[in-house]
Every structure is written in C-alpha cells, then in structure tokens.
Amino acid sequence: MVAQRVLETPENLINIIAASVLSGNRNFEGRVHPLTRANYLASPPLVVAYALAGTVDIDFYEEPIGKGKNGINVYLKDIWPSNEEVSEARQTYVLPEMFKSVYEAITKGNPMWDKLSFPGSILYSWDPNSTYIHEPPYFKNMTMEPPGLRKIKDCYCLLMFGDGVTTDHISPPGSIHKDSPAAKYLLEHGVDHKNFNSYGSRRGNDQVMVRGTFANIRLANKLLNGEVGPKTVHIPTGEKLTVYDAAMVSIIERYKEANQDTIILAGADYGTGSSRDWAAKGPLLLGVKAVIAKSFERIHRSNLVGMGIVPLCFKPGDDAETLQLTGHERFTV
C-alpha cells in the first residue's frame, strides 16, 4: 500500500512513501518492512479493509473500497459486521470446552519436549560453533569487587541523532541485510543467506547482535549529512564505515581496539518503543560510554544505566544544535 496516489512517472516514483497498516502494537518506521516509512495501527478488520482498498489515502465513509461482481461500488459499511453478527460468531465458535481442554493438560507437558535429551550438568554447555546461542562476554573476567568508576575522557562521537530515535533504530528485530556486518559473520560461519533468519531469532548470540546494533537501514545519522543508512563517520580518519566497523574492526585502530571511548549525541525521546535489552547491550559492546540527549524514554534510560552507559541530558533549552556541536568534538564527562 502507498500513502498517496501519484502518477507513476520517474519524478514522482522517488517521492513515494510506502505505508503499511498493521494490527500489532508498534508502528515505528520500518517495523513491517525495512522500506516502509509510514506504519499505521488499526484493528484486524480494518487492516483487511485497507488491503482491499490498496491505499491508505482513502475516506472509508465517502469512498468505495472496490467494486462487486456486478460492478457496483462496495463500501466499508457494506462488509462491516454488525454487533449481532459478531456476538453470534463468538457464541458459536468461542466455546468454554476449548479453554478447559487446554488448561486441563497444561501441567502434563509435551511428549516431544519430554523426549529431548539433556546433559546432567547444572551449568549450560556452550557450543562455540552455534550461531544462535553464544556465551555472552558480560561476566568474563568479573571480580568479586566492583572495579570502581572509570573516567569518560576525550571521547569521540560515534553517532549523532535528532529526535525520536527508537529501540528499533538502535537494535532492529527484523531481517538481516545481506550486506551487513552480521551477514558477513554468518557467512563466515557457514550459514547460507536463506538461513539468516532475523535479529530477533538470533538474540542469544552477542556476536550477531552487536553487529546488528544501529543496523537499521532507516537510521538518520547527522554525521552523514543527510544520508540515511546504518553507517557513520570514523572521526579520526574521516572514513565512512558501518557502525560496527567504525567501533570495532581493528584494520586501522578503530575506537574500541584503540581503547578509545565513544559517546552518542541525540535529541528528544531517545529510546522510545519496546524496552529491548539489546538496545542497551549492543551500544555497550560497541564501546559506548554515554548518551547525551534532550530526553530519554524512561525504561530505556534505566536499561542504559543497568549496562553501565551513562544517560546525560542537555540543560533545558539546549541541544546539540543550539550549542553548535558538530559531532567532531572530543567529549569528557
């Protein structure tokens, strides 16, 4: 579906904004498909109605959603069920026996599950070859005593954002792009493109997820001067790289390999959306030590703190623009 009706000329095609209508609980940019910039929430019947109409640019009260076999216009009111029809269907098909049969067997388990073999150890046996479950690095080299506070000094800016950066932008849950760092990792580990699956399905593997951090193709990073995509500028060299490569790859001493801390500059409402744990874990593994924003979504702010990333707010009335920050400065907290 498209958000507006346009003539299919080369000039107009580049201005089309693809839209989707979904009955889920999130409508962020790229939620249904990476190339859909507009996503609207609606009830399941309305999703079907928009699909029949083929456009979101429609007034259901005044415009038909299509034509019947006899060529007569069909309006939404013609196919929308009445309260009586809905009640009759519920009483016919939503029966108490359905719920009783499910809950009567809820403690009996599943025969297929019961047949699974399992090791006798109480500790999980990590498989180093697994591309789905990998031992996370958070507890390696952990000491009984906390290491204490560490200064955040002379940081570079890894990414510079405006308002409304969501957890979907930070850690996209969808498909793994064939040219992404995560795709390169999977290919190197013998996974064919058809078996990439999604970031959400591989969230147990930190090696995949850290490569998928800030991998949203709709990412708007101000360091790229208007270019949209999962890349950034490596400030010391001026190179344009994927975010993962700029932060991690040690070809010419990237930030983390050079023990160089980084920060993120952002606008208002940083971290809105699902309280996704990887939206805080991923930046930590990339070496981010602080996020400086106009404001934060409350739960994401707590997640950042829990992972050791300091959420800092500009003073009221200030932001990166009013302070004339370019992202090429060095930052000390």
mmCIF file of C-alpha atoms in Angstrom:
data_model
loop_
_atom_site.group_PDB
_atom_site.id
_atom_site.type_symbol
_atom_site.label_atom_id
_atom_site.label_comp_id
_atom_site.label_asym_id
_atom_site.label_seq_id
_atom_site.Cartn_x
_atom_site.Cartn_y
_atom_site.Cartn_z
ATOM 1 C CA MET A 1 0.000 0.000 0.000
ATOM 2 C CA VAL A 2 1.180 3.526 -0.613
ATOM 3 C CA ALA A 3 0.401 6.605 1.401
ATOM 4 C CA GLN A 4 -0.651 8.724 -1.514
ATOM 5 C CA ARG A 5 -1.863 8.295 -5.051
ATOM 6 C CA VAL A 6 0.703 9.534 -7.540
ATOM 7 C CA LEU A 7 1.232 9.251 -11.264
ATOM 8 C CA GLU A 8 3.925 6.672 -11.962
ATOM 9 C CA THR A 9 6.418 8.990 -13.589
ATOM 10 C CA PRO A 10 10.143 8.832 -12.777
ATOM 11 C CA GLU A 11 9.872 12.166 -10.967
ATOM 12 C CA ASN A 12 7.011 11.015 -8.737
ATOM 13 C CA LEU A 13 8.253 7.494 -8.006
ATOM 14 C CA ILE A 14 11.208 8.754 -5.966
ATOM 15 C CA ASN A 15 8.786 10.683 -3.737
ATOM 16 C CA ILE A 16 6.501 7.757 -2.916
ATOM 17 C CA ILE A 17 6.311 6.945 0.784
ATOM 18 C CA ALA A 18 5.436 3.281 1.193
ATOM 19 C CA ALA A 19 2.992 2.632 4.043
ATOM 20 C CA SER A 20 1.694 -0.364 5.926
ATOM 21 C CA VAL A 21 -1.287 -0.933 8.196
ATOM 22 C CA LEU A 22 -0.875 -3.474 10.968
ATOM 23 C CA SER A 23 -2.852 -4.757 13.932
ATOM 24 C CA GLY A 24 0.201 -5.045 16.204
ATOM 25 C CA ASN A 25 1.279 -2.729 18.993
ATOM 26 C CA ARG A 26 4.177 -0.853 17.350
ATOM 27 C CA ASN A 27 4.081 1.388 14.310
ATOM 28 C CA PHE A 28 7.636 2.654 14.000
ATOM 29 C CA GLU A 29 9.356 3.349 10.710
ATOM 30 C CA GLY A 30 10.357 0.103 9.018
ATOM 31 C CA ARG A 31 8.509 -2.095 11.525
ATOM 32 C CA VAL A 32 6.689 -4.248 8.948
ATOM 33 C CA HIS A 33 9.300 -3.953 6.200
ATOM 34 C CA PRO A 34 12.582 -2.010 6.132
ATOM 35 C CA LEU A 35 11.359 0.101 3.205
ATOM 36 C CA THR A 36 8.014 1.160 4.731
ATOM 37 C CA ARG A 37 8.485 4.614 6.211
ATOM 38 C CA ALA A 38 4.879 5.067 7.394
ATOM 39 C CA ASN A 39 3.151 2.446 9.544
ATOM 40 C CA TYR A 40 -0.347 2.790 10.973
ATOM 41 C CA LEU A 41 -2.097 0.770 13.678
ATOM 42 C CA ALA A 42 -5.644 -0.485 13.117
ATOM 43 C CA SER A 43 -7.954 -3.305 14.148
ATOM 44 C CA PRO A 44 -7.652 -6.583 12.184
ATOM 45 C CA PRO A 45 -10.831 -5.944 10.127
ATOM 46 C CA LEU A 46 -9.550 -2.500 9.167
ATOM 47 C CA VAL A 47 -6.212 -3.999 8.105
ATOM 48 C CA VAL A 48 -8.170 -6.216 5.684
ATOM 49 C CA ALA A 49 -10.193 -3.212 4.509
ATOM 50 C CA TYR A 50 -7.055 -1.189 3.741
ATOM 51 C CA ALA A 51 -5.578 -4.192 1.945
ATOM 52 C CA LEU A 52 -8.695 -4.449 -0.231
ATOM 53 C CA ALA A 53 -8.574 -0.727 -0.950
ATOM 54 C CA GLY A 54 -4.855 -0.903 -1.759
ATOM 55 C CA THR A 55 -4.125 2.530 -0.356
ATOM 56 C CA VAL A 56 -4.199 4.418 2.928
ATOM 57 C CA ASP A 57 -5.291 7.562 1.100
ATOM 58 C CA ILE A 58 -8.993 6.802 1.365
ATOM 59 C CA ASP A 59 -12.051 8.107 3.206
ATOM 60 C CA PHE A 60 -13.986 4.965 4.122
ATOM 61 C CA TYR A 61 -17.149 6.987 4.761
ATOM 62 C CA GLU A 62 -17.246 8.527 1.307
ATOM 63 C CA GLU A 63 -15.142 6.310 -0.979
ATOM 64 C CA PRO A 64 -15.689 2.677 -2.025
ATOM 65 C CA ILE A 65 -13.033 0.104 -1.252
ATOM 66 C CA GLY A 66 -13.740 -1.696 -4.513
ATOM 67 C CA LYS A 67 -16.431 -2.980 -6.850
ATOM 68 C CA GLY A 68 -18.560 -6.110 -6.628
ATOM 69 C CA LYS A 69 -19.006 -8.705 -9.400
ATOM 70 C CA ASN A 70 -21.941 -6.675 -10.669
ATOM 71 C CA GLY A 71 -19.758 -3.562 -10.989
ATOM 72 C CA ILE A 72 -21.487 -1.756 -8.131
ATOM 73 C CA ASN A 73 -19.344 0.128 -5.628
ATOM 74 C CA VAL A 74 -18.744 -1.645 -2.302
ATOM 75 C CA TYR A 75 -18.246 0.498 0.799
ATOM 76 C CA LEU A 76 -16.808 -0.442 4.170
ATOM 77 C CA LYS A 77 -20.272 -0.252 5.758
ATOM 78 C CA ASP A 78 -21.449 -2.937 3.309
ATOM 79 C CA ILE A 79 -18.989 -5.557 4.596
ATOM 80 C CA TRP A 80 -18.552 -4.455 8.224
ATOM 81 C CA PRO A 81 -20.279 -6.967 10.542
ATOM 82 C CA SER A 82 -22.966 -5.786 12.927
ATOM 83 C CA ASN A 83 -22.703 -6.273 16.692
ATOM 84 C CA GLU A 84 -25.301 -9.024 16.416
ATOM 85 C CA GLU A 85 -23.240 -10.929 13.818
ATOM 86 C CA VAL A 86 -20.097 -10.642 15.950
ATOM 87 C CA SER A 87 -21.966 -11.877 19.021
ATOM 88 C CA GLU A 88 -23.429 -14.828 17.123
ATOM 89 C CA ALA A 89 -20.000 -15.861 15.782
ATOM 90 C CA ARG A 90 -18.481 -15.631 19.262
ATOM 91 C CA GLN A 91 -21.181 -17.774 20.823
ATOM 92 C CA THR A 92 -20.867 -20.344 18.033
ATOM 93 C CA TYR A 93 -17.089 -20.701 17.837
ATOM 94 C CA VAL A 94 -15.591 -19.434 21.109
ATOM 95 C CA LEU A 95 -16.639 -22.296 23.412
ATOM 96 C CA PRO A 96 -15.768 -22.986 27.090
ATOM 97 C CA GLU A 97 -14.651 -26.517 26.176
ATOM 98 C CA MET A 98 -11.777 -25.074 24.146
ATOM 99 C CA PHE A 99 -10.267 -23.401 27.202
ATOM 100 C CA LYS A 100 -10.990 -26.318 29.535
ATOM 101 C CA SER A 101 -9.210 -28.826 27.286
ATOM 102 C CA VAL A 102 -6.124 -26.623 27.063
ATOM 103 C CA TYR A 103 -5.818 -25.891 30.782
ATOM 104 C CA GLU A 104 -6.592 -29.453 31.863
ATOM 105 C CA ALA A 105 -3.402 -30.616 30.134
ATOM 106 C CA ILE A 106 -1.261 -27.578 30.896
ATOM 107 C CA THR A 107 0.791 -29.364 33.595
ATOM 108 C CA LYS A 108 1.223 -32.637 31.684
ATOM 109 C CA GLY A 109 3.891 -31.363 29.318
ATOM 110 C CA ASN A 110 4.524 -32.148 25.703
ATOM 111 C CA PRO A 111 5.638 -35.664 24.617
ATOM 112 C CA MET A 112 8.144 -34.262 22.109
ATOM 113 C CA TRP A 113 9.599 -31.958 24.765
ATOM 114 C CA ASP A 114 9.826 -34.813 27.263
ATOM 115 C CA LYS A 115 11.837 -36.928 24.794
ATOM 116 C CA LEU A 116 14.591 -34.328 24.427
ATOM 117 C CA SER A 117 17.942 -35.420 25.852
ATOM 118 C CA PHE A 118 19.771 -33.110 28.214
ATOM 119 C CA PRO A 119 23.181 -33.085 29.943
ATOM 120 C CA GLY A 120 23.483 -33.954 33.598
ATOM 121 C CA SER A 121 25.397 -30.771 34.499
ATOM 122 C CA ILE A 122 23.560 -27.867 36.106
ATOM 123 C CA LEU A 123 25.706 -25.489 34.043
ATOM 124 C CA TYR A 124 24.924 -24.833 30.402
ATOM 125 C CA SER A 125 27.454 -26.334 27.993
ATOM 126 C CA TRP A 126 28.234 -23.575 25.492
ATOM 127 C CA ASP A 127 28.694 -24.651 21.882
ATOM 128 C CA PRO A 128 31.346 -22.369 20.334
ATOM 129 C CA ASN A 129 30.092 -23.227 16.852
ATOM 130 C CA SER A 130 26.489 -22.206 17.472
ATOM 131 C CA THR A 131 25.325 -19.116 15.608
ATOM 132 C CA TYR A 132 22.155 -18.918 17.712
ATOM 133 C CA ILE A 133 23.444 -19.190 21.289
ATOM 134 C CA HIS A 134 26.847 -17.812 22.251
ATOM 135 C CA GLU A 135 28.423 -17.262 25.646
ATOM 136 C CA PRO A 136 27.989 -13.536 26.355
ATOM 137 C CA PRO A 137 31.018 -11.503 27.427
ATOM 138 C CA TYR A 138 29.436 -9.625 30.329
ATOM 139 C CA PHE A 139 30.634 -11.972 33.079
ATOM 140 C CA LYS A 140 34.060 -12.836 31.741
ATOM 141 C CA ASN A 141 36.912 -11.592 33.947
ATOM 142 C CA MET A 142 34.393 -10.427 36.538
ATOM 143 C CA THR A 143 35.850 -9.912 40.019
ATOM 144 C CA MET A 144 34.148 -10.162 43.404
ATOM 145 C CA GLU A 145 34.834 -6.456 43.993
ATOM 146 C CA PRO A 146 33.443 -3.858 41.567
ATOM 147 C CA PRO A 147 36.207 -2.190 39.564
ATOM 148 C CA GLY A 148 35.042 1.291 40.571
ATOM 149 C CA LEU A 149 34.208 4.295 38.432
ATOM 150 C CA ARG A 150 36.226 4.989 35.327
ATOM 151 C CA LYS A 151 36.682 8.403 33.804
ATOM 152 C CA ILE A 152 34.991 9.095 30.492
ATOM 153 C CA LYS A 153 37.629 11.240 28.834
ATOM 154 C CA ASP A 154 38.301 12.626 25.353
ATOM 155 C CA CYS A 155 35.526 10.552 23.751
ATOM 156 C CA TYR A 156 34.709 10.639 20.073
ATOM 157 C CA CYS A 157 31.107 10.843 18.858
ATOM 158 C CA LEU A 158 30.097 7.512 17.321
ATOM 159 C CA LEU A 159 26.667 8.686 16.112
ATOM 160 C CA MET A 160 24.730 11.948 16.135
ATOM 161 C CA PHE A 161 20.933 11.848 16.020
ATOM 162 C CA GLY A 162 17.932 14.126 16.035
ATOM 163 C CA ASP A 163 14.649 13.480 17.860
ATOM 164 C CA GLY A 164 12.684 10.232 18.104
ATOM 165 C CA VAL A 165 15.362 7.548 17.831
ATOM 166 C CA THR A 166 13.569 4.310 18.756
ATOM 167 C CA THR A 167 14.830 0.976 20.040
ATOM 168 C CA ASP A 168 14.018 -0.342 16.550
ATOM 169 C CA HIS A 169 16.587 2.090 15.152
ATOM 170 C CA ILE A 170 19.135 1.061 17.795
ATOM 171 C CA SER A 171 18.571 -2.700 17.638
ATOM 172 C CA PRO A 172 16.323 -3.719 14.718
ATOM 173 C CA PRO A 173 14.499 -7.025 15.306
ATOM 174 C CA GLY A 174 13.849 -7.810 11.652
ATOM 175 C CA SER A 175 15.664 -9.411 8.754
ATOM 176 C CA ILE A 176 19.448 -9.440 8.453
ATOM 177 C CA HIS A 177 20.530 -7.469 5.387
ATOM 178 C CA LYS A 178 22.747 -9.421 3.009
ATOM 179 C CA ASP A 179 25.472 -6.731 3.009
ATOM 180 C CA SER A 180 25.542 -6.130 6.771
ATOM 181 C CA PRO A 181 28.336 -6.997 9.237
ATOM 182 C CA ALA A 182 26.013 -9.607 10.783
ATOM 183 C CA ALA A 183 25.555 -11.234 7.372
ATOM 184 C CA LYS A 184 29.326 -11.340 6.873
ATOM 185 C CA TYR A 185 29.714 -13.027 10.270
ATOM 186 C CA LEU A 186 27.070 -15.659 9.474
ATOM 187 C CA LEU A 187 28.521 -16.392 6.049
ATOM 188 C CA GLU A 188 31.965 -16.842 7.607
ATOM 189 C CA HIS A 189 30.386 -19.377 9.981
ATOM 190 C CA GLY A 190 28.817 -21.419 7.188
ATOM 191 C CA VAL A 191 25.265 -20.033 7.312
ATOM 192 C CA ASP A 192 23.631 -19.595 3.899
ATOM 193 C CA HIS A 193 21.718 -16.412 3.182
ATOM 194 C CA LYS A 194 18.405 -18.307 3.091
ATOM 195 C CA ASN A 195 19.032 -19.380 6.712
ATOM 196 C CA PHE A 196 19.987 -15.965 8.106
ATOM 197 C CA ASN A 197 16.618 -15.672 9.881
ATOM 198 C CA SER A 198 16.188 -12.437 11.897
ATOM 199 C CA TYR A 199 17.980 -10.487 14.592
ATOM 200 C CA GLY A 200 15.123 -11.328 16.937
ATOM 201 C CA SER A 201 15.651 -15.054 16.439
ATOM 202 C CA ARG A 202 19.419 -14.747 16.993
ATOM 203 C CA ARG A 203 19.256 -12.543 20.067
ATOM 204 C CA GLY A 204 21.055 -15.273 22.047
ATOM 205 C CA ASN A 205 24.235 -14.643 20.061
ATOM 206 C CA ASP A 206 26.057 -11.456 21.078
ATOM 207 C CA GLN A 207 28.331 -11.682 18.022
ATOM 208 C CA VAL A 208 25.331 -11.307 15.726
ATOM 209 C CA MET A 209 23.547 -8.744 17.855
ATOM 210 C CA VAL A 210 26.480 -6.382 18.344
ATOM 211 C CA ARG A 211 26.896 -6.359 14.565
ATOM 212 C CA GLY A 212 23.198 -5.605 14.258
ATOM 213 C CA THR A 213 23.332 -2.631 16.620
ATOM 214 C CA PHE A 214 22.437 0.558 14.736
ATOM 215 C CA ALA A 215 21.978 -1.599 11.605
ATOM 216 C CA ASN A 216 18.557 -0.149 10.746
ATOM 217 C CA ILE A 217 18.571 0.970 7.105
ATOM 218 C CA ARG A 218 16.399 3.975 8.057
ATOM 219 C CA LEU A 219 18.960 5.294 10.548
ATOM 220 C CA ALA A 220 19.390 9.070 10.174
ATOM 221 C CA ASN A 221 22.884 9.901 11.438
ATOM 222 C CA LYS A 222 23.714 13.601 11.218
ATOM 223 C CA LEU A 223 27.399 12.826 10.753
ATOM 224 C CA LEU A 224 26.449 11.597 7.259
ATOM 225 C CA ASN A 225 24.984 14.964 6.179
ATOM 226 C CA GLY A 226 21.525 13.706 5.264
ATOM 227 C CA GLU A 227 22.425 10.226 4.020
ATOM 228 C CA VAL A 228 20.191 7.554 5.563
ATOM 229 C CA GLY A 229 21.574 4.147 6.488
ATOM 230 C CA PRO A 230 23.485 2.090 9.074
ATOM 231 C CA LYS A 231 26.793 3.892 8.663
ATOM 232 C CA THR A 232 28.804 6.597 10.390
ATOM 233 C CA VAL A 233 31.984 8.605 10.066
ATOM 234 C CA HIS A 234 35.114 7.422 11.874
ATOM 235 C CA ILE A 235 36.129 10.856 13.138
ATOM 236 C CA PRO A 236 39.927 10.368 13.415
ATOM 237 C CA THR A 237 40.238 9.222 9.780
ATOM 238 C CA GLY A 238 37.120 10.693 8.163
ATOM 239 C CA GLU A 239 36.190 7.285 6.734
ATOM 240 C CA LYS A 240 32.545 6.371 6.132
ATOM 241 C CA LEU A 241 32.024 2.900 7.602
ATOM 242 C CA THR A 242 29.320 0.678 9.027
ATOM 243 C CA VAL A 243 28.739 1.493 12.679
ATOM 244 C CA TYR A 244 30.183 -1.859 13.725
ATOM 245 C CA ASP A 245 33.323 -1.414 11.642
ATOM 246 C CA ALA A 246 33.896 2.111 12.926
ATOM 247 C CA ALA A 247 33.560 0.949 16.517
ATOM 248 C CA MET A 248 35.225 -2.445 16.451
ATOM 249 C CA VAL A 249 37.260 -3.568 13.449
ATOM 250 C CA SER A 250 40.974 -3.141 14.068
ATOM 251 C CA ILE A 251 42.198 -2.657 10.494
ATOM 252 C CA ILE A 252 43.492 0.811 11.320
ATOM 253 C CA GLU A 253 42.838 1.093 15.029
ATOM 254 C CA ARG A 254 39.115 1.715 15.308
ATOM 255 C CA TYR A 255 37.697 3.142 18.513
ATOM 256 C CA LYS A 256 37.433 0.058 20.706
ATOM 257 C CA GLU A 257 40.638 -1.592 19.502
ATOM 258 C CA ALA A 258 42.476 1.651 20.287
ATOM 259 C CA ASN A 259 40.835 1.714 23.757
ATOM 260 C CA GLN A 260 39.046 4.894 22.722
ATOM 261 C CA ASP A 261 35.692 5.584 24.393
ATOM 262 C CA THR A 262 32.758 6.910 22.394
ATOM 263 C CA ILE A 263 29.505 8.733 23.121
ATOM 264 C CA ILE A 264 26.239 9.264 21.261
ATOM 265 C CA LEU A 265 24.555 12.627 20.737
ATOM 266 C CA ALA A 266 20.773 12.609 20.377
ATOM 267 C CA GLY A 267 17.661 14.744 20.509
ATOM 268 C CA ALA A 268 14.391 14.227 22.380
ATOM 269 C CA ASP A 269 12.787 10.899 23.345
ATOM 270 C CA TYR A 270 15.851 8.741 22.758
ATOM 271 C CA GLY A 271 14.976 5.034 23.116
ATOM 272 C CA THR A 272 11.200 5.142 22.622
ATOM 273 C CA GLY A 273 9.434 1.902 21.793
ATOM 274 C CA SER A 274 9.879 -1.648 23.029
ATOM 275 C CA SER A 275 12.141 -1.874 26.071
ATOM 276 C CA ARG A 276 14.526 -4.051 24.091
ATOM 277 C CA ASP A 277 17.510 -5.248 26.150
ATOM 278 C CA TRP A 278 19.813 -5.291 23.131
ATOM 279 C CA ALA A 279 19.227 -1.578 22.609
ATOM 280 C CA ALA A 280 21.397 -1.134 25.711
ATOM 281 C CA LYS A 281 23.617 -4.231 25.443
ATOM 282 C CA GLY A 282 24.613 -3.536 21.844
ATOM 283 C CA PRO A 283 25.937 0.018 22.396
ATOM 284 C CA LEU A 284 27.866 -1.212 25.457
ATOM 285 C CA LEU A 285 29.606 -3.894 23.381
ATOM 286 C CA LEU A 286 30.396 -1.245 20.751
ATOM 287 C CA GLY A 287 32.248 0.744 23.400
ATOM 288 C CA VAL A 288 29.698 3.499 24.028
ATOM 289 C CA LYS A 289 30.131 5.012 27.487
ATOM 290 C CA ALA A 290 27.477 7.754 27.488
ATOM 291 C CA VAL A 291 24.446 9.026 25.576
ATOM 292 C CA ILE A 292 23.825 12.783 25.677
ATOM 293 C CA ALA A 293 20.240 13.607 24.688
ATOM 294 C CA LYS A 294 17.487 16.155 25.240
ATOM 295 C CA SER A 295 15.355 13.467 26.904
ATOM 296 C CA PHE A 296 15.049 9.675 27.242
ATOM 297 C CA GLU A 297 12.301 7.101 27.288
ATOM 298 C CA ARG A 298 12.130 6.082 30.943
ATOM 299 C CA ILE A 299 12.669 2.314 30.677
ATOM 300 C CA HIS A 300 15.431 2.604 28.096
ATOM 301 C CA ARG A 301 17.205 5.110 30.341
ATOM 302 C CA SER A 302 17.130 2.523 33.157
ATOM 303 C CA ASN A 303 18.416 -0.162 30.783
ATOM 304 C CA LEU A 304 21.350 2.061 29.815
ATOM 305 C CA VAL A 305 22.215 2.589 33.469
ATOM 306 C CA GLY A 306 21.965 -1.152 34.115
ATOM 307 C CA MET A 307 24.522 -1.822 31.377
ATOM 308 C CA GLY A 308 26.894 0.889 32.583
ATOM 309 C CA ILE A 309 26.138 3.531 29.945
ATOM 310 C CA VAL A 310 25.588 6.989 31.429
ATOM 311 C CA PRO A 311 22.422 8.760 30.179
ATOM 312 C CA LEU A 312 23.016 12.516 30.268
ATOM 313 C CA CYS A 313 20.599 15.314 29.421
ATOM 314 C CA PHE A 314 21.316 18.691 27.919
ATOM 315 C CA LYS A 315 20.263 21.609 30.088
ATOM 316 C CA PRO A 316 16.690 22.817 29.405
ATOM 317 C CA GLY A 317 16.624 24.790 26.183
ATOM 318 C CA ASP A 318 19.927 23.360 24.992
ATOM 319 C CA ASP A 319 20.696 20.675 22.451
ATOM 320 C CA ALA A 320 23.486 19.841 20.036
ATOM 321 C CA GLU A 321 22.194 22.420 17.563
ATOM 322 C CA THR A 322 21.948 25.360 19.985
ATOM 323 C CA LEU A 323 25.401 24.510 21.343
ATOM 324 C CA GLN A 324 26.691 24.344 17.751
ATOM 325 C CA LEU A 325 28.072 20.843 18.198
ATOM 326 C CA THR A 326 29.122 19.098 15.002
ATOM 327 C CA GLY A 327 29.934 15.678 16.462
ATOM 328 C CA HIS A 328 33.598 16.128 15.557
ATOM 329 C CA GLU A 329 34.500 17.407 19.039
ATOM 330 C CA ARG A 330 36.056 15.404 21.874
ATOM 331 C CA PHE A 331 33.860 14.865 24.957
ATOM 332 C CA THR A 332 34.835 14.468 28.592
ATOM 333 C CA VAL A 333 32.316 13.653 31.316
#
